XYZ file of C-alpha atoms in Angstrom:
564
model
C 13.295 -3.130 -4.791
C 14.754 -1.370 -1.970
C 15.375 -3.734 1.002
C 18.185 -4.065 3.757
C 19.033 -7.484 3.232
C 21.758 -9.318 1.997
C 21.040 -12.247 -0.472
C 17.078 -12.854 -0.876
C 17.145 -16.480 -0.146
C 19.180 -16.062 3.095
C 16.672 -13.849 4.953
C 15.074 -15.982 7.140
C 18.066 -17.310 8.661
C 19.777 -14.193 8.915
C 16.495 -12.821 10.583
C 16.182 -15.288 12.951
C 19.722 -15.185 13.798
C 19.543 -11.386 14.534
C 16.266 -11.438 16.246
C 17.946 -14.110 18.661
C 21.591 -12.468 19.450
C 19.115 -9.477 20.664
C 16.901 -11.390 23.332
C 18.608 -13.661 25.901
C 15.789 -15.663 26.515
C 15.601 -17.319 23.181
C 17.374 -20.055 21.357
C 17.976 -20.882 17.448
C 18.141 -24.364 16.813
C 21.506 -25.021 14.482
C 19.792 -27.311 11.899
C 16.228 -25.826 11.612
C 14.212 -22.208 11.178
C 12.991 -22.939 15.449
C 13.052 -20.058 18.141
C 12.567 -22.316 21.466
C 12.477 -20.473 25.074
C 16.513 -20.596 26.064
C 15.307 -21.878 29.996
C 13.466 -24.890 28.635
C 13.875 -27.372 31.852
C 14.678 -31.162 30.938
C 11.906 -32.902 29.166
C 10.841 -34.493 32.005
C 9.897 -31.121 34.040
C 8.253 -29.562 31.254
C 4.762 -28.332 31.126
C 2.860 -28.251 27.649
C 4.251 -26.943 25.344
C 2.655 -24.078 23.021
C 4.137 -23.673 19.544
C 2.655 -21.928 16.105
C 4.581 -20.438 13.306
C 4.142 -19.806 9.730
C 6.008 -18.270 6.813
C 8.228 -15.185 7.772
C 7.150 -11.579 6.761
C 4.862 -11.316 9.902
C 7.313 -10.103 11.866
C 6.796 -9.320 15.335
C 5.140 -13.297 14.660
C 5.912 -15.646 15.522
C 9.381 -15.599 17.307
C 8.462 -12.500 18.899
C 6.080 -14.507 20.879
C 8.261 -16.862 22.568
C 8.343 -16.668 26.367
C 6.937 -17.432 29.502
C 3.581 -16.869 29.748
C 3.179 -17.463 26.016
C 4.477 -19.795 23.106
C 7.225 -22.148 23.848
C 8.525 -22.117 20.239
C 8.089 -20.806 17.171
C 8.570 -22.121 13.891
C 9.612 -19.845 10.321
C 8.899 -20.283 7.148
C 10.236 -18.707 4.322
C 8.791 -15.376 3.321
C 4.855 -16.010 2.493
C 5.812 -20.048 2.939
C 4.736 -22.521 5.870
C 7.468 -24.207 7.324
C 8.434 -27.734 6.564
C 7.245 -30.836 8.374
C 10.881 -31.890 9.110
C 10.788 -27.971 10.965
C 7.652 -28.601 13.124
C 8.658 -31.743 14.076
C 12.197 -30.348 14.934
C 10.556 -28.011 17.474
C 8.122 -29.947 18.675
C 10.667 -32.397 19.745
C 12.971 -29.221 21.218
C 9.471 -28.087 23.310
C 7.628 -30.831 24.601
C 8.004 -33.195 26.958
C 6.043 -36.074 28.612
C 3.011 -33.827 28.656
C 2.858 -32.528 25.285
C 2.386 -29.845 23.136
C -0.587 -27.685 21.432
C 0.081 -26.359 18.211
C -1.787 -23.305 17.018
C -1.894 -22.996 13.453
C -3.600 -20.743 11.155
C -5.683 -21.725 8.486
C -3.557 -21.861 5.568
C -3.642 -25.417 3.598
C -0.096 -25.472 3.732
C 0.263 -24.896 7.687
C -2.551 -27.456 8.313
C -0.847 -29.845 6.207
C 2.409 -29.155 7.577
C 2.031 -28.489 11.182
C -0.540 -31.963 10.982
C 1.433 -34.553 9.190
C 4.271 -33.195 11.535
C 1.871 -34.134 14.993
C 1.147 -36.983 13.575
C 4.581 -38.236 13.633
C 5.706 -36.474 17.186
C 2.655 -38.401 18.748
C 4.215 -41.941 16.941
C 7.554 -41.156 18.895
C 5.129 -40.868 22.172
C 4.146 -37.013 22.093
C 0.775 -35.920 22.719
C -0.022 -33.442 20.629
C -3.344 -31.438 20.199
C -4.120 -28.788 17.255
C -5.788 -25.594 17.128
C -6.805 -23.929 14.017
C -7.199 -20.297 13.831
C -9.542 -19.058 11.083
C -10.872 -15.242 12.191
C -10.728 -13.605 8.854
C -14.133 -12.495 8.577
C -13.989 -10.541 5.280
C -14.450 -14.451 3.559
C -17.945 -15.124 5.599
C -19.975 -13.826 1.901
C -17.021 -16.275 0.049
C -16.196 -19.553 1.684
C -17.368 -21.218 4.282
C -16.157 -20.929 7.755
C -14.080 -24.053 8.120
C -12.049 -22.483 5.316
C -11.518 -19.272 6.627
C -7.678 -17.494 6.944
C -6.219 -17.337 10.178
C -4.915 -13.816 10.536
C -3.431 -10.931 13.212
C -6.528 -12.545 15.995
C -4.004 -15.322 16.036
C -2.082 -13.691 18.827
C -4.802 -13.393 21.373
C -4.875 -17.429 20.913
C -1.360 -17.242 21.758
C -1.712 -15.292 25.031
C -4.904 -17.112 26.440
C -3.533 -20.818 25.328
C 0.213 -19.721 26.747
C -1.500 -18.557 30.028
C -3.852 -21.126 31.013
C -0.626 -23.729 30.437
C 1.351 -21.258 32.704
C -1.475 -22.179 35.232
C -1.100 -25.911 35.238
C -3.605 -26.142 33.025
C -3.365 -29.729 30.872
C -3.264 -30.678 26.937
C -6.522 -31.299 26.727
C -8.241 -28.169 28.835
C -5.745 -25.863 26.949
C -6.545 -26.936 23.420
C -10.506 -26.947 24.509
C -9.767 -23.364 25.733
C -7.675 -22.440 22.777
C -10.525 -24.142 20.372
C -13.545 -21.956 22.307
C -11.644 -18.874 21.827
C -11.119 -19.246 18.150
C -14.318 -19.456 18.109
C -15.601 -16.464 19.133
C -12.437 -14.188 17.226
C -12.998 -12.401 14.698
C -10.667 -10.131 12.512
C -10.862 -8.352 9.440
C -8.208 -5.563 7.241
C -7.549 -3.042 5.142
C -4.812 -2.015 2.927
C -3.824 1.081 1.277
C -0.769 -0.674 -0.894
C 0.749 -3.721 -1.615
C 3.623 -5.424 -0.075
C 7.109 -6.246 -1.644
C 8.278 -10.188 -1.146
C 12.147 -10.188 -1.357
C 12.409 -12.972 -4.144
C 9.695 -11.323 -5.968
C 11.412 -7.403 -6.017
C 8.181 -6.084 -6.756
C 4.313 -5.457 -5.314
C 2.193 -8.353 -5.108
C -0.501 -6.058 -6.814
C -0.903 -2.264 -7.903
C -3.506 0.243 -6.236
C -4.419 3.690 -7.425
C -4.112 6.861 -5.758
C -7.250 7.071 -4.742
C -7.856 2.492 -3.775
C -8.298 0.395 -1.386
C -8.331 -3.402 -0.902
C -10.916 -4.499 1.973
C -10.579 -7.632 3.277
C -7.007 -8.958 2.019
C -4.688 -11.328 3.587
C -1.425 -11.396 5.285
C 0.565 -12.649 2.369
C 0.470 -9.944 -0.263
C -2.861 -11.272 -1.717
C -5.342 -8.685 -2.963
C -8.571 -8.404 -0.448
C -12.112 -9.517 -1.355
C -13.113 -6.065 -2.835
C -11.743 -3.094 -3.980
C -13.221 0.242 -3.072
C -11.905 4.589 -2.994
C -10.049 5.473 0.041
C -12.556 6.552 2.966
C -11.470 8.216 6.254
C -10.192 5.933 8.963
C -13.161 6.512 10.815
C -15.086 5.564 8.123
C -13.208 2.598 7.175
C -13.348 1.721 10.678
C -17.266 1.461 10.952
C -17.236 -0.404 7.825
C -14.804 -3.463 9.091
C -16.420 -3.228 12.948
C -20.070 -4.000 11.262
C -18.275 -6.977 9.458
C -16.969 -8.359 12.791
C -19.848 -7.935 14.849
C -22.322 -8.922 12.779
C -20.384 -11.889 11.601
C -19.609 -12.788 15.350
C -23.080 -12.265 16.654
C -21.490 -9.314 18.888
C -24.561 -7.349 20.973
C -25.030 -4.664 23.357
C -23.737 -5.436 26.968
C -21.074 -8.150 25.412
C -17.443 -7.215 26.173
C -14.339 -7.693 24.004
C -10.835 -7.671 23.347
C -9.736 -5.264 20.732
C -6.727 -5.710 18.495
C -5.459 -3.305 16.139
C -2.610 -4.439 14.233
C -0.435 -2.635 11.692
C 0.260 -4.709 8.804
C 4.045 -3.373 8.395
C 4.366 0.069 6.109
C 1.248 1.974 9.250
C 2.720 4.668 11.542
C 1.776 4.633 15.279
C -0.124 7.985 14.495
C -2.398 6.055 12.046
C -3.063 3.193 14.639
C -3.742 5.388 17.079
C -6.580 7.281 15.310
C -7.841 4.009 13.783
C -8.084 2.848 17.621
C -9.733 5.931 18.489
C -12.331 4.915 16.014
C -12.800 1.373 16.765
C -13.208 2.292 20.771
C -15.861 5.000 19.763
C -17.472 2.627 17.480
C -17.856 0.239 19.865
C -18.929 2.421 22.248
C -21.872 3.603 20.148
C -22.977 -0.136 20.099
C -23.139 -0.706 23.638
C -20.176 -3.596 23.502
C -17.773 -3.021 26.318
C -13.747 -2.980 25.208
C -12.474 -4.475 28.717
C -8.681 -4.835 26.980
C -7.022 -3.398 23.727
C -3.536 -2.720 22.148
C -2.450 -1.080 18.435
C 1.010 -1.553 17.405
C 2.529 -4.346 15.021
C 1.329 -7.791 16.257
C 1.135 -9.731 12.738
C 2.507 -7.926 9.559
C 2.757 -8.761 5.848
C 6.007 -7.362 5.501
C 5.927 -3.778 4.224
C 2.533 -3.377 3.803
C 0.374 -0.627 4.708
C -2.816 -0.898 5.770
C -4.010 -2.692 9.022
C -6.422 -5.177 10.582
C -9.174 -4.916 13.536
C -9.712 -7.936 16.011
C -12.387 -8.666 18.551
C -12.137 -11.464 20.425
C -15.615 -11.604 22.837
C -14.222 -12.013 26.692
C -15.462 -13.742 30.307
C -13.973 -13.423 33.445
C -11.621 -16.277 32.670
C -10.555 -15.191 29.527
C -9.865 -11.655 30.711
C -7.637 -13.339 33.512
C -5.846 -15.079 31.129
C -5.090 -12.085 28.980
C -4.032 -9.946 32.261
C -1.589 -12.883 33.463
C 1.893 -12.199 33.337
C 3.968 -12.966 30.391
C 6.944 -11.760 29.044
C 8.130 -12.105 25.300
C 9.795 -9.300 23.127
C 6.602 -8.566 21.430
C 3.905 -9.113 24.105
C 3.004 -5.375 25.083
C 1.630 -6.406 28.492
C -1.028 -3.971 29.579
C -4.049 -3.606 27.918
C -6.601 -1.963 30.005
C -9.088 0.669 29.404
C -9.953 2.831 31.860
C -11.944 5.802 31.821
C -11.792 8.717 29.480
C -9.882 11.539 30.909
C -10.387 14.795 29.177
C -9.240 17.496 31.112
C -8.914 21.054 30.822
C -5.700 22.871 31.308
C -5.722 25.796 33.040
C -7.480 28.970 32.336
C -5.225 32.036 32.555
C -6.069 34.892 34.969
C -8.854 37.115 33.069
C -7.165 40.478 31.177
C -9.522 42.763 32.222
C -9.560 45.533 28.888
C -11.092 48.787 28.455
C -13.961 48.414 25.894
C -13.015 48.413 21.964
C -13.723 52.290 20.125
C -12.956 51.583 16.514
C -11.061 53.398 15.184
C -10.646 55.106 11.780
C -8.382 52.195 10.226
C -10.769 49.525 11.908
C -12.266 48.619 8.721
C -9.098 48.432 6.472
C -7.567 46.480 9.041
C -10.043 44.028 9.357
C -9.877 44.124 4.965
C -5.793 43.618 5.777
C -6.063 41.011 7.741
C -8.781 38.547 5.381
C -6.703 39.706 2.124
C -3.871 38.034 4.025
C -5.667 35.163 4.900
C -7.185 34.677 1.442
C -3.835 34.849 -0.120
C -1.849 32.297 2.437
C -5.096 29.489 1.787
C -4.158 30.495 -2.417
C -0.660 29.809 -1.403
C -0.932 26.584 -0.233
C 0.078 24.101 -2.659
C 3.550 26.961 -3.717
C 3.911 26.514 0.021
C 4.054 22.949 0.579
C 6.351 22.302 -2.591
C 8.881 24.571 -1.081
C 8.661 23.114 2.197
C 8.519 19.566 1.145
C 12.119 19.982 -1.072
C 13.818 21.493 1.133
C 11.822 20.635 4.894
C 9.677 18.966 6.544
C 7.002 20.045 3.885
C 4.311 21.462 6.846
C 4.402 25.107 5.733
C 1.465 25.233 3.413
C -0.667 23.215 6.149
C 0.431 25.866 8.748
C 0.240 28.627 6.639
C -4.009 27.648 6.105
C -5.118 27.069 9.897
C -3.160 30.947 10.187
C -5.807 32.162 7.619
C -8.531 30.083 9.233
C -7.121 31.826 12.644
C -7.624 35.348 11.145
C -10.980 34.787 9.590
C -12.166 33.957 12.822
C -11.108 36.723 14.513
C -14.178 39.398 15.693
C -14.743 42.774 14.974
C -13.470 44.155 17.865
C -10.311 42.665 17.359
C -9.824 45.165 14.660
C -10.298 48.236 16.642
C -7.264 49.486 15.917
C -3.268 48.826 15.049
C -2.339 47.242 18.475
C -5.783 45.315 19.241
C -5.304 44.086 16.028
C -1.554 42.908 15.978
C -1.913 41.460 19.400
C -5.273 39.738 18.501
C -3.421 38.111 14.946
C -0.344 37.449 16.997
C -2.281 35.237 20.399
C -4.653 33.640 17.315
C -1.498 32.561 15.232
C 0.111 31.493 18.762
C -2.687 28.745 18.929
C -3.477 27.323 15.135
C 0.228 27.546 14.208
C 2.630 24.595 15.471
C 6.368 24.499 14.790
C 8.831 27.341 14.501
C 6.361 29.755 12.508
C 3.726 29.882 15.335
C 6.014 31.806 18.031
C 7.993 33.881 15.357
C 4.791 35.144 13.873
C 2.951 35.692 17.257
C 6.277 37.550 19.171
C 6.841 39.576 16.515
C 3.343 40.931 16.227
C 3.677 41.189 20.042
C 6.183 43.099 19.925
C 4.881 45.688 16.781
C 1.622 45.766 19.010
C 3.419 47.064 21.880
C 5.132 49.662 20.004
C 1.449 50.906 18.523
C -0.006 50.798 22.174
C -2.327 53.887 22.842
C -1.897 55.580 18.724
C -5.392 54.460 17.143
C -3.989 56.227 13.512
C -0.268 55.802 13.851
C 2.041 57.531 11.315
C 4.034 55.577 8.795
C 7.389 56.358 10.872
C 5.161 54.491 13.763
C 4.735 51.437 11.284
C 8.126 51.529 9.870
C 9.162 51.306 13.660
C 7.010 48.566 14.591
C 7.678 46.667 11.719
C 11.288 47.032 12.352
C 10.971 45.681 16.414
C 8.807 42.913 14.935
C 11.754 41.536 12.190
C 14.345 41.964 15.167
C 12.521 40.418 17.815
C 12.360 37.200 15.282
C 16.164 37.457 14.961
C 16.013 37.563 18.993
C 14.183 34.501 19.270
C 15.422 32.121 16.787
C 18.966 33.152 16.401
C 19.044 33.991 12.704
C 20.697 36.668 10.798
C 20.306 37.764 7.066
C 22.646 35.236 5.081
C 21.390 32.420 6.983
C 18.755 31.364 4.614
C 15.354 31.798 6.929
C 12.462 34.476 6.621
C 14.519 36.869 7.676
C 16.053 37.277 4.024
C 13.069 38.289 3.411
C 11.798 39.951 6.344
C 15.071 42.240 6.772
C 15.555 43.734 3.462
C 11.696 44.041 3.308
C 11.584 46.431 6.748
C 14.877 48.357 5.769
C 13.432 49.189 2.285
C 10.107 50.505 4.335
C 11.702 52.641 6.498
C 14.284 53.947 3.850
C 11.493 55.196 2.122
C 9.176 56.388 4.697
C 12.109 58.384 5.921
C 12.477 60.247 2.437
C 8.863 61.160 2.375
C 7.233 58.387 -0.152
C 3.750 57.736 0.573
C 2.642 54.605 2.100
C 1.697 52.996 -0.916
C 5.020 53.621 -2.699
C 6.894 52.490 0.518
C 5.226 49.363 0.255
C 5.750 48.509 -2.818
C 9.504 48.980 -2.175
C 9.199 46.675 0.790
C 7.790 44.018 -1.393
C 10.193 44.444 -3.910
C 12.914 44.375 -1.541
C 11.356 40.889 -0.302
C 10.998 39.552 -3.379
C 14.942 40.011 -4.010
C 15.354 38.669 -0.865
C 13.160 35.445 -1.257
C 14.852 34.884 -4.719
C 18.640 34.873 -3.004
C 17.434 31.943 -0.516
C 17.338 30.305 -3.586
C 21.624 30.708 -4.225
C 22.050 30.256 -0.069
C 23.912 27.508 1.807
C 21.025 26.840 4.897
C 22.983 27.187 8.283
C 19.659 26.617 10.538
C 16.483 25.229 10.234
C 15.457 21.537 8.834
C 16.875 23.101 5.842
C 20.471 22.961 7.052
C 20.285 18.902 7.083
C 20.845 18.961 3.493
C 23.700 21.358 3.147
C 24.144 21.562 -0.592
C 21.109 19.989 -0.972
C 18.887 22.756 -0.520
C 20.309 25.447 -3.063
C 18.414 26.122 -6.214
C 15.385 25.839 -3.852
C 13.779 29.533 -2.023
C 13.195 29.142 1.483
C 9.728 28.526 2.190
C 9.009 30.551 5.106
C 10.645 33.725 3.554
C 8.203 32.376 0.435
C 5.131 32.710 2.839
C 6.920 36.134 3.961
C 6.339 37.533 0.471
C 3.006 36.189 -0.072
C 1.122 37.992 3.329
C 3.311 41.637 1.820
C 2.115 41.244 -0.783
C -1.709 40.735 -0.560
C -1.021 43.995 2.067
C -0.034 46.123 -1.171
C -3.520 45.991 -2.089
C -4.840 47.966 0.949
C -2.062 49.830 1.678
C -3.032 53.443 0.931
């Protein structure tokens, strides 16, 4: 287990501790695990109050929902553990006054049993206090029944309606009616593509191939109702959306709320596509998503994976969600407006003379697809490289450049310059990074040096080949030595030229250039990186070739083929 903590059984306290020296509007009490708002007016003043809480692990919940405009306090568990009754009634005592307090509890035996023994008591010391269960996991609906349902990530939309309407005056009674209605109609479901790693445990709460899934699991490290291969997220999408819907009684012409929530171990870039999906989805169905976020709401620790909520909306309850509120994890926001797709603009139109083949057309055209075949072979060598010693992108780059030159037309072929200029502005587009505008102003370059010579000598190649390799070393600084394609790329052009110059023929020149590259490649291997990713590891990196001057040696070498 590998976990920035100090001892295991300390981590809540030190969590909480942290998470309130870092927001000025929130206070820890001394004696208990309870986040209260820090501008809490006399008891007398206060409005109701709105706690919930739970074991820790969920992290932005529960603390990160304390503020105006949403819960009052918050009350921690131990990882995966409710909180005591002695802690509830601690902060229900620290949040309510006269008026009294709603407690929001998901449905967990050990939260209900908790969080009620603990109202029970506060309303013997004169407390009113109302509770709201949350149970919105509908992966259960073909297991239990729905009394006995989890309360999961939908929890937090209870939070933001229940903390708004008490923001507008509203009392104990209306809120937890409110509160109660909205459970009602929530509905949430996940997925995860691992397990999670509990700090007194040091190890997963369960083991998943390469290839699994769990549908339907918790948020406390529990396995999920079934067990399935890994789909794509649009897929996996549909899948949970027909469970919510269906389960909800969700129809044409209703309109939602939409929660996507990462369960702790998902990237934004995941979250984002999965909410592409979901809006789509929806979409297709004819239900209306009037508000949505994606970003951690309610985790399970380091887990990845995430969960989809809908929570069906009125003009009151969209109100409430829009009202102002302000708590380190409420994103605020939430609207969807209209798609904007919009077109960049076009360049002025190149007005060219009409393509004549010429003699090389075909074995250019052969050139360019024995290069592409070889750089989509290539892949996996590609990626290895890149991944030991970068960001490990190379091999994916390396295929949408052969799926560039496939698609290229005839004409583009025509001859030498068409051709280099056509490779270079297609490799411009499909290739991102640093290998996109090398490639594309070299070729530029070697094109402009071929302009108007549809059969250009081999001293014509050698030359362009040669303003191609220096117009790399223009652009990205680099020198031979410095461990980047050009240890490949330099020795390779110098070894063409040498030999074009002493009369070889084509063929044999070639061959010397890829020779020359190969060397070249091989030294990267016994070089200290000075630029590039590759320079972050210093040391690091030796014993390992350089993966672009790798990809260098694979495109020269599918050339020898057709080089006659």
């Amino acid at each position: 287990m590998k976990k920035l903590i100090n001892n295991p059984r300390h981590v809540l306290r030190e969590m909480l501790e942290g998470f309130v020296d870092l927001h000025a509007g929130l206070a820890l009490l001394e004696e208990e695990a309870v986040v209260v708002r820090a501008d809490l007016p006399v008891p007398a003043s206060r409005p109701v109050a709105l706690l919930s809480g739970g074991g820790s692990g969920h992290e932005p919940a529960h603390a990160g929902y304390v503020g105006p405009g949403l819960l009052t306090g918050a009350v921690a568990g131990d990882v995966f553990t409710s909180p005591s009754v002695d802690a509830v009634l601690a902060g229900i005592r620290a949040a309510a006054g006269p008026l009294g307090a709603v407690l929001v509890v998901k449905n967990y035996t050990g939260d209900r049993l908790n969080f009620g023994l603990a109202a029970e008591l506060a309303q013997d010391e004169g407390i009113p206090v109302e509770i709201v269960v949350v149970a919105d996991d509908v992966a259960l609906r073909d297991t239990v029944e729905p009394a006995r349902r989890r309360g999961i990530a939908g929890t937090v939309l209870i939070h933001k309606l229940a903390g708004a309407a008490i923001a507008a005056g509203r009392t104990l009674a209306e809120v937890a009616a409110l509160a109660r209605a909205a459970a009602a109609d929530l509905g949430t479901m996940g997925v995860a593509l691992g397990a999670c790693t509990v700090p007194t445990a040091g190890k997963p709460g369960f083991t998943l191939g390469d290839g699994e899934i769990e549908l339907g699991l918790g948020i406390h490290g529990e396995a999920g109702v079934r067990r399935g291969p890994l789909q794509p997220a649009d897929e996996l999408v549909a899948e949970i959306l027909q469970a919510i819907v269906s389960d909800r009684g969700l129809a044409r012409g209703d309109r939602v709320a939409l929660l996507v929530n990462g369960l702790g171990a998902t990237p934004p870039m995941e979250l984002s596509i999965v909410a592409r999906a979901a809006l789509a989805d929806l979409a297709g169905r004819g239900i209306a998503v009037e508000r949505a976020w994606a970003g951690n709401f309610l985790t399970a620790l380091d887990m990845p994976g995430c969960s989809l909520s809908l929570l069906k909306l009125d003009d009151e309850r969209i109100a409430l969600l829009d009202a102002p509120a302000q708590a380190p994890a409420w994103p605020g926001g939430g609207r969807i407006g209209p798609k904007r797709r919009i077109r960049a603009p076009e360049p002025a139109p190149v007005v060219q003379a009409e393509a004549v083949p010429s003699p090389l057309a075909p074995a250019l055209k052969a050139a360019g697809l024995a290069v592409a075949d070889a750089l989509v072979k290539a892949e996996p060598h590609l990626t290895d490289l890149d991944s030991r010693a970068g960001d490990g992108d190379l091999g994916a780059s390396m295929v949408r450049a052969a799926e560039a030159i496939r698609a290229l037309p005839d004409a583009a072929w025509a001859d030498p310059s068409r051709a280099l200029a056509a490779v270079g502005d297609a490799l411009r587009r499909a290739i991102g990074g640093s290998s996109g505008p090398f490639y594309a102003t070299a070729l530029l370059r070697a094109s402009r040096r071929l302009a108007g010579d549809p059969v250009p000598a081999p001293a014509a190649w050698a030359e362009a080949f040669t303003v191609a390799v220096e117009a790399i070393g223009e652009l990205g600084g680099a020198k031979p030595g410095d461990r980047t394609m050009l240890d490949a790329l330099h020795p390779a052009t110098e070894a063409f030229s040498a030999a074009v110059a002493s009369g070889k023929s084509p063929a044999e020149a070639w061959g010397v250039c890829v020779a020359a590259a190969a060397a070249g490649t091989d030294a990267t291997a016994r070089m200290m990186p000075r630029l590039g990713r590759a320079s972050y590891l210093g040391e690091r990196a030796i014993g390992v070739p350089d993966a672009g001057a790798a990809a260098v040696l694979v495109w020269l070498e599918a050339l020898k083929a057709v080089v006659r």
